Amino acid sequence: MAEQTQDSWLGSRLRADPLTAGFVVIGILFFLDLIRRLATGAVGLDTVATFLWSGIVFGMAIGLAGIGLAMTYSILQFANFAHGDLITAGAFAGWSSTFVIVGFGQIATEILLLVGQPARISSQLGISVTTQPLAIVAGFVVSVLFAAGLAVGFDRVVFRPMRDQSGIALLIASVGIALALRHLIQFIYQPSTPSVVHDPEVPRQAVPVGSGSFTINAHQITLVVVALLLMIGIHLLLQYTKLGTAMRAMADNEDLAKITGISTEKVVLYTWLIGGGLTGAAGYLLALEQGFLDLTLGWDILLVIFAGVILGGIGSIYGAIVGGLTIGIVSQLSIVWLPSEFTTVAAFVIMIAVLLVRPNGIFGGVTSV
Amino acid sequence: MSEIDAPADDATSGAEGEQSIRDRIWAVASASDIRLIAVTLLAIYAIFLFLGIVGGLDVNGLYSSLERVTFFAAVYALVVLALNLQWGYAGLFNIGVAGFMAIGLYSMHILTVQIGLPYPVGALVAILITSLFGALVALPALRLRADYLAIVTLAFAEIVRSILGSQRFAELSLGGVDIGFGGATGPDGVLPDPVKFILYEDPYSLRPESNAFGELYFSLFDPFVIDDSTAEGILYALFLIVFVGLFYFLLVRTGNSPFGRVLKAIREDETVANALGKDTRKFKIKAFALGSALMGLAAILWYTKRGGVTPTNFEPEITFFIFVALIIGGAGSNTGSVIGGIVFGALLFRGPVFVERIINRRLEADADPTTIFDAFTGIDPFIVYTTDNLSALRVVLLGVVLIILIQRRPEGLLGNRKEIASSIDLEDRTGGEN
C-alpha cells in the first residue's frame, strides 16, 4: 500500500517535470553503460576504483571548501566570487609557515617565507605528513586562522558597508576582491608553482582490486580524514550550539531571527570566521594532496565548488558537502567517457543541467529570496 | 534636456517620423555627449603626451604610444557597448563575455584563414554564429535568477575555453575540410588585417610593398618623422574609431526604438512589462543574441590587429575587465560605456604599462631584486621590483577600483545617466493634452 502511493507520487512527479525525468534517464544510462563496460572488460575495475578514489579525495576538498560558500550564500545571500582566492591565500600562508618551521636555521627565512622562491627547496626539506607532522599541523592551523582573519577583514572593509545592497552589487565587489587578492599574492610570491612536498617521502599503499590495484597515499588519507572531522564538527556546531541555531534561523528568515533577539552582525561575523577557516583548511589540504602551490589553486576550482553547492541546493551546508562529493566523483568518473582534460567541463555541464531542471538543488537550499 | 522635450509625434507620416528621430538622436548626441567623449579622449592624450615628453620619448615614440592608447580605448569601448546592451539595457548579468568573444574570433579564423572566405563574408557569418550561441545560452538561462545567470554564463565561457584549448579538437575534419581550434597554442595562420589590404599590394608577406594608396598615405606622415608601422597603426586606430561610432549609433538607435524601451522596462520591472503584454523572454533573448554578436565582432576587430589567436586571450579576467570599464562609465548609458572603455583601456589598462616603460628608460637599474624582500632593501630596488611586477599590481588596482566604485558610485562616473524608459521626459510634462 505504502509502496503503491510512493510509486504514483514518483510517476506524477516525472510526468509533471519531463526535463528532470530526462536527466534522470540519462544518468541511469551512463550508470548502465559503466556496468556494461566493466562486464565486457572495456574498462578495468582497478581503473574505475582509481577514478572513484581520486574523485572521493577531490570531492571531500570541494565539499569542505563549499561549506564556506554555502554559509555566506545563505546568511548574506550573494555568490562570493572571492571564495576561490581565499583558498589560495590560506594555502600560501599556511605553507609559508610550514616551510619556516621545517627549514629554520638551515635556509634563509626570506626564502622559506616565499615557499622556496626563487630556488626550489622542497626536496631539500623533504616535507611529508609522516616526516614533518608537527610542521604540517602548524601550517594547517595558520591556514585556517589566516583565511578566517582575511574573510572577516574583507567583510569589515568591503561587504559590511554594502549590507543593504543587492546580491549582484555584492557579487561584483567580491569579483574585485578576487582580482586584487590573487594578483597581490602573485606580486608577493611571483608567478610560479613551487612544489611543497617531497614526493618520495610520501607513504603509499597499493590496494588490490579485481585483477589490478590502485594506489592510496598518506596525503590523500589526511585530506579525507581531516575534511570528514571538520564536517562532523560543523554538523555538531549547527545542531547543538546556540550559535548554530542562530545561524540556521538567520538563513531561514533574517527578519524573524532579528525579532527573536539574534544579533545578526554577530552571526555574520561567525559565518565569515567559520566559513573562512574551513576555506583555508581546504586550500592547505589541497596543496598537500596535489604536492604544489599554484596562484590559481582556488580560482580554478571556484566554479567546481559552485557546481557542488548548486547541486546540493544553494545555501544548504549539508547540500554543499554531498554536492561537492558528488561533483568530485562524477567529474573524475567522467574520464571513463571523456578525455581527462574535460573533467571540469563535466562538472559545469552537470551544474548547468541542475540549475535548469532543479534550481533549488537536490537538498533544496534555505535562501529566502 | 531641451532636445528631448518635444513629445514624440506619432501622427507624422513615415518619412517625416524617420527624419525627426534621426534629428533628435543627432541633436542629443552632438549637444553634449560626443563632445564629452572627445574631451575625455583629448585629456587622456594630454596626460600620455606629458608623461612621454617627461620620459624622453622621441616623436615617433609619442605617436606610437598614442596609437596604442587609442587602440585599447577603442577595443574596450566596443565590447563595453555590447555588454551595455545586455546588462545596462536589459539587466542581463552576463559574465561569459570572454566566451562569446572567443566564439566570434575562432569562427572568423576558421571561416577566413582555414576555409578561405573573404574577410567581410567571414566576419558576417562569424557574427551570425556568435549570435546563435548567444540565443542558445539565453534560451534556458533566462529562467534563472541574476546570480545563477552569472554562474551559468561564466561556466559556459569556461566550457568554450576548455573545448577551444583541448588537444581533442585541435584538428577536425568537417565534411572533408580540415579545420581545427589548434589546441592550447591556437590555430596556425594569421588573421587578415583589413588595414594591410588597404595599404599593401601583398598584405600577407613579411615585408609588403605598399600600393598606390599606401604610398600616398605613408608620404603624409613623412614630414612628422613617423615610421610606416606607426602610420599603419594609426590607420587601424581610425578604423576602430569608425566602428565605435557605428556601435554607438546602432545602440542609441536600438535604445530609443520601441524594442529598446521594452528592454528598459524589463530592467526596471519585468513583471510590469509582462503585464503590459510584452513577451519579455523573447525580448531578452533578442537583446542577448544581439549583444553577443557585437561581442564577437568586437573580438574580431580586436585580434585581427594581433594576428594570432590563442585560448589564453579569453580567460575570465577579460570579462571582469569589461565589467570594470562598464561600471566606470555607468551601466545603462552608451556615452558612459564609451567613456568607461576609454578611461579603462587607456588609463587603467595601458597606463601602467606606459609608466613602466618610462620608468625603465630613466632608471639605471643596478639593483636586480628577485624577491619581495630584496625590494624592501632600498628605494631603487623597490621601484624596479614594482615596475617588473606591474602587470600583477595593475590588476590589484583594478580590483580595488571595482570595489570602490560599486561601494561609492555604483552609477558610474557620469552619475545617474540611466536613460528613461519613456520616449518623452515624464518630469517635464505640465498640464497635459486635454
Coordinates of N, CA and C in Angstrom, one line a residue, chain B residues 119-198:
Chain B
Y119 N 37.2 38.4 -46.2 CA 37.1 39.0 -44.8 C 35.7 39.4 -44.5
P120 N 35.0 40.2 -45.3 CA 33.7 40.7 -44.9 C 32.7 39.5 -44.7
V121 N 32.7 38.5 -45.7 CA 31.8 37.4 -45.6 C 32.1 36.6 -44.3
G122 N 33.3 36.4 -44.1 CA 33.7 35.6 -42.9 C 33.3 36.3 -41.6
A123 N 33.5 37.6 -41.6 CA 33.1 38.4 -40.4 C 31.6 38.3 -40.2
L124 N 30.8 38.4 -41.3 CA 29.4 38.4 -41.2 C 28.9 37.0 -40.6
V125 N 29.4 35.9 -41.2 CA 29.0 34.6 -40.8 C 29.4 34.4 -39.3
A126 N 30.6 34.8 -39.0 CA 31.1 34.7 -37.6 C 30.2 35.4 -36.6
I127 N 29.8 36.6 -37.0 CA 28.9 37.3 -36.1 C 27.5 36.6 -35.9
L128 N 27.1 36.0 -37.1 CA 25.8 35.2 -37.0 C 26.0 34.0 -36.1
I129 N 27.1 33.3 -36.2 CA 27.3 32.2 -35.4 C 27.3 32.6 -33.9
T130 N 28.0 33.7 -33.6 CA 28.1 34.1 -32.2 C 26.7 34.5 -31.7
S131 N 25.9 35.1 -32.5 CA 24.5 35.5 -32.0 C 23.7 34.2 -31.8
L132 N 23.9 33.2 -32.6 CA 23.2 31.9 -32.4 C 23.6 31.3 -31.1
F133 N 24.9 31.4 -30.7 CA 25.3 30.8 -29.4 C 24.7 31.7 -28.3
G134 N 24.6 33.0 -28.6 CA 24.0 33.9 -27.6 C 22.6 33.5 -27.3
A135 N 21.8 33.2 -28.4 CA 20.4 32.8 -28.2 C 20.3 31.5 -27.5
L136 N 21.3 30.6 -27.9 CA 21.3 29.3 -27.3 C 21.5 29.3 -25.8
V137 N 22.4 30.2 -25.4 CA 22.7 30.3 -23.9 C 21.5 31.0 -23.2
A138 N 21.0 32.0 -23.9 CA 19.9 32.8 -23.3 C 18.6 32.0 -23.1
L139 N 18.4 31.2 -24.1 CA 17.1 30.4 -24.1 C 16.7 29.8 -22.8
P140 N 17.6 28.9 -22.3 CA 17.3 28.3 -21.0 C 17.7 29.2 -19.8
A141 N 18.8 30.0 -20.0 CA 19.3 30.7 -18.8 C 18.4 31.8 -18.3
L142 N 17.5 32.3 -19.2 CA 16.7 33.4 -18.8 C 15.7 33.1 -17.7
R143 N 15.5 31.8 -17.5 CA 14.6 31.4 -16.4 C 15.2 31.6 -15.1
L144 N 16.5 31.9 -15.1 CA 17.2 31.9 -13.8 C 17.3 33.2 -13.2
R145 N 17.6 33.2 -11.9 CA 17.8 34.5 -11.1 C 19.1 35.1 -11.6
A146 N 19.3 36.4 -11.4 CA 20.5 37.0 -11.9 C 21.8 36.4 -11.5
D147 N 21.9 35.9 -10.2 CA 23.2 35.4 -9.8 C 23.4 34.0 -10.4
Y148 N 22.4 33.2 -10.7 CA 22.5 32.0 -11.3 C 22.9 32.2 -12.8
L149 N 22.3 33.2 -13.4 CA 22.6 33.5 -14.8 C 24.1 33.8 -14.9
A150 N 24.6 34.6 -13.9 CA 26.1 34.9 -13.9 C 26.9 33.6 -13.8
I151 N 26.5 32.7 -13.0 CA 27.3 31.4 -12.8 C 27.2 30.6 -14.1
V152 N 26.0 30.5 -14.7 CA 25.9 29.7 -15.9 C 26.7 30.3 -17.1
T153 N 26.6 31.7 -17.2 CA 27.3 32.3 -18.3 C 28.8 32.1 -18.1
L154 N 29.3 32.2 -16.9 CA 30.7 32.0 -16.6 C 31.1 30.6 -16.9
A155 N 30.3 29.7 -16.5 CA 30.6 28.3 -16.8 C 30.6 28.0 -18.3
F156 N 29.7 28.6 -19.0 CA 29.6 28.5 -20.5 C 30.9 28.9 -21.1
A157 N 31.4 30.1 -20.6 CA 32.6 30.7 -21.2 C 33.8 29.8 -20.9
E158 N 33.8 29.1 -19.7 CA 34.9 28.3 -19.4 C 34.8 27.0 -20.2
I159 N 33.6 26.5 -20.4 CA 33.5 25.3 -21.3 C 34.0 25.6 -22.7
V160 N 33.6 26.8 -23.2 CA 34.1 27.2 -24.5 C 35.6 27.2 -24.6
R161 N 36.2 27.8 -23.5 CA 37.7 27.9 -23.5 C 38.3 26.5 -23.4
S162 N 37.7 25.6 -22.6 CA 38.3 24.2 -22.5 C 38.3 23.5 -23.8
I163 N 37.1 23.7 -24.5 CA 37.0 23.0 -25.8 C 37.9 23.5 -26.8
L164 N 38.0 24.9 -26.9 CA 38.9 25.5 -27.9 C 40.4 25.1 -27.6
G165 N 40.7 25.0 -26.3 CA 42.1 24.7 -25.9 C 42.5 23.3 -25.9
S166 N 41.5 22.4 -26.1 CA 41.8 21.0 -25.9 C 42.5 20.4 -27.1
Q167 N 43.3 19.4 -26.8 CA 44.0 18.7 -27.9 C 43.1 17.9 -28.7
R168 N 41.9 17.4 -28.1 CA 41.0 16.6 -28.9 C 40.4 17.3 -30.1
F169 N 40.2 18.6 -30.0 CA 39.6 19.4 -31.1 C 40.6 20.2 -31.8
A170 N 41.9 19.9 -31.6 CA 42.9 20.7 -32.3 C 42.8 20.6 -33.8
E171 N 42.5 19.4 -34.3 CA 42.3 19.2 -35.7 C 41.1 18.4 -35.9
L172 N 40.2 18.9 -36.8 CA 38.9 18.2 -37.0 C 38.8 18.1 -38.5
S173 N 37.9 17.2 -38.9 CA 37.6 17.2 -40.4 C 36.1 17.3 -40.5
L174 N 35.7 18.4 -41.1 CA 34.2 18.7 -41.2 C 33.8 18.6 -42.7
G175 N 33.2 17.5 -43.1 CA 32.8 17.3 -44.4 C 33.9 17.4 -45.4
G176 N 35.0 16.7 -45.0 CA 36.2 16.7 -45.9 C 37.1 17.9 -45.8
V177 N 36.6 19.0 -45.1 CA 37.5 20.2 -45.0 C 38.2 20.1 -43.6
D178 N 39.5 20.3 -43.6 CA 40.3 20.2 -42.4 C 40.2 21.6 -41.7
I179 N 39.6 21.5 -40.5 CA 39.6 22.8 -39.7 C 40.1 22.4 -38.3
G180 N 40.2 23.3 -37.4 CA 40.6 22.9 -36.1 C 40.8 24.1 -35.2
F181 N 40.7 23.9 -33.9 CA 40.9 25.0 -33.0 C 42.4 25.1 -32.6
G182 N 43.2 24.2 -32.9 CA 44.6 24.3 -32.7 C 45.1 24.0 -31.3
G183 N 44.3 23.6 -30.4 CA 44.7 23.3 -29.0 C 45.2 24.5 -28.2
A184 N 46.1 24.2 -27.3 CA 46.5 25.2 -26.4 C 47.2 26.4 -27.0
T185 N 47.9 26.2 -28.1 CA 48.6 27.3 -28.7 C 47.8 28.0 -29.8
G186 N 46.6 27.6 -30.0 CA 45.7 28.2 -31.0 C 46.0 27.7 -32.4
P187 N 45.1 28.0 -33.3 CA 45.2 27.6 -34.7 C 46.3 28.3 -35.4
D188 N 47.0 27.6 -36.4 CA 48.0 28.2 -37.2 C 47.4 29.2 -38.2
G189 N 48.2 30.1 -38.7 CA 47.7 31.0 -39.7 C 47.3 32.4 -39.1
V190 N 47.6 33.4 -39.8 CA 47.4 34.8 -39.3 C 46.1 35.3 -39.9
L191 N 45.3 35.9 -39.0 CA 44.0 36.5 -39.5 C 44.3 37.7 -40.4
P192 N 43.5 37.9 -41.4 CA 43.8 39.0 -42.3 C 43.5 40.3 -41.6
D193 N 44.5 41.2 -41.7 CA 44.3 42.6 -41.2 C 43.8 43.5 -42.2
P194 N 42.6 44.0 -42.1 CA 41.9 44.8 -43.1 C 42.8 46.0 -43.5
V195 N 43.5 46.6 -42.6 CA 44.3 47.8 -42.9 C 45.4 47.4 -43.9
K196 N 45.9 46.2 -43.7 CA 47.0 45.8 -44.6 C 46.5 45.7 -46.0
F197 N 45.3 45.2 -46.2 CA 44.7 45.1 -47.5 C 44.6 46.5 -48.2
I198 N 44.3 47.5 -47.4 CA 44.2 48.9 -48.0 C 45.5 49.4 -48.4

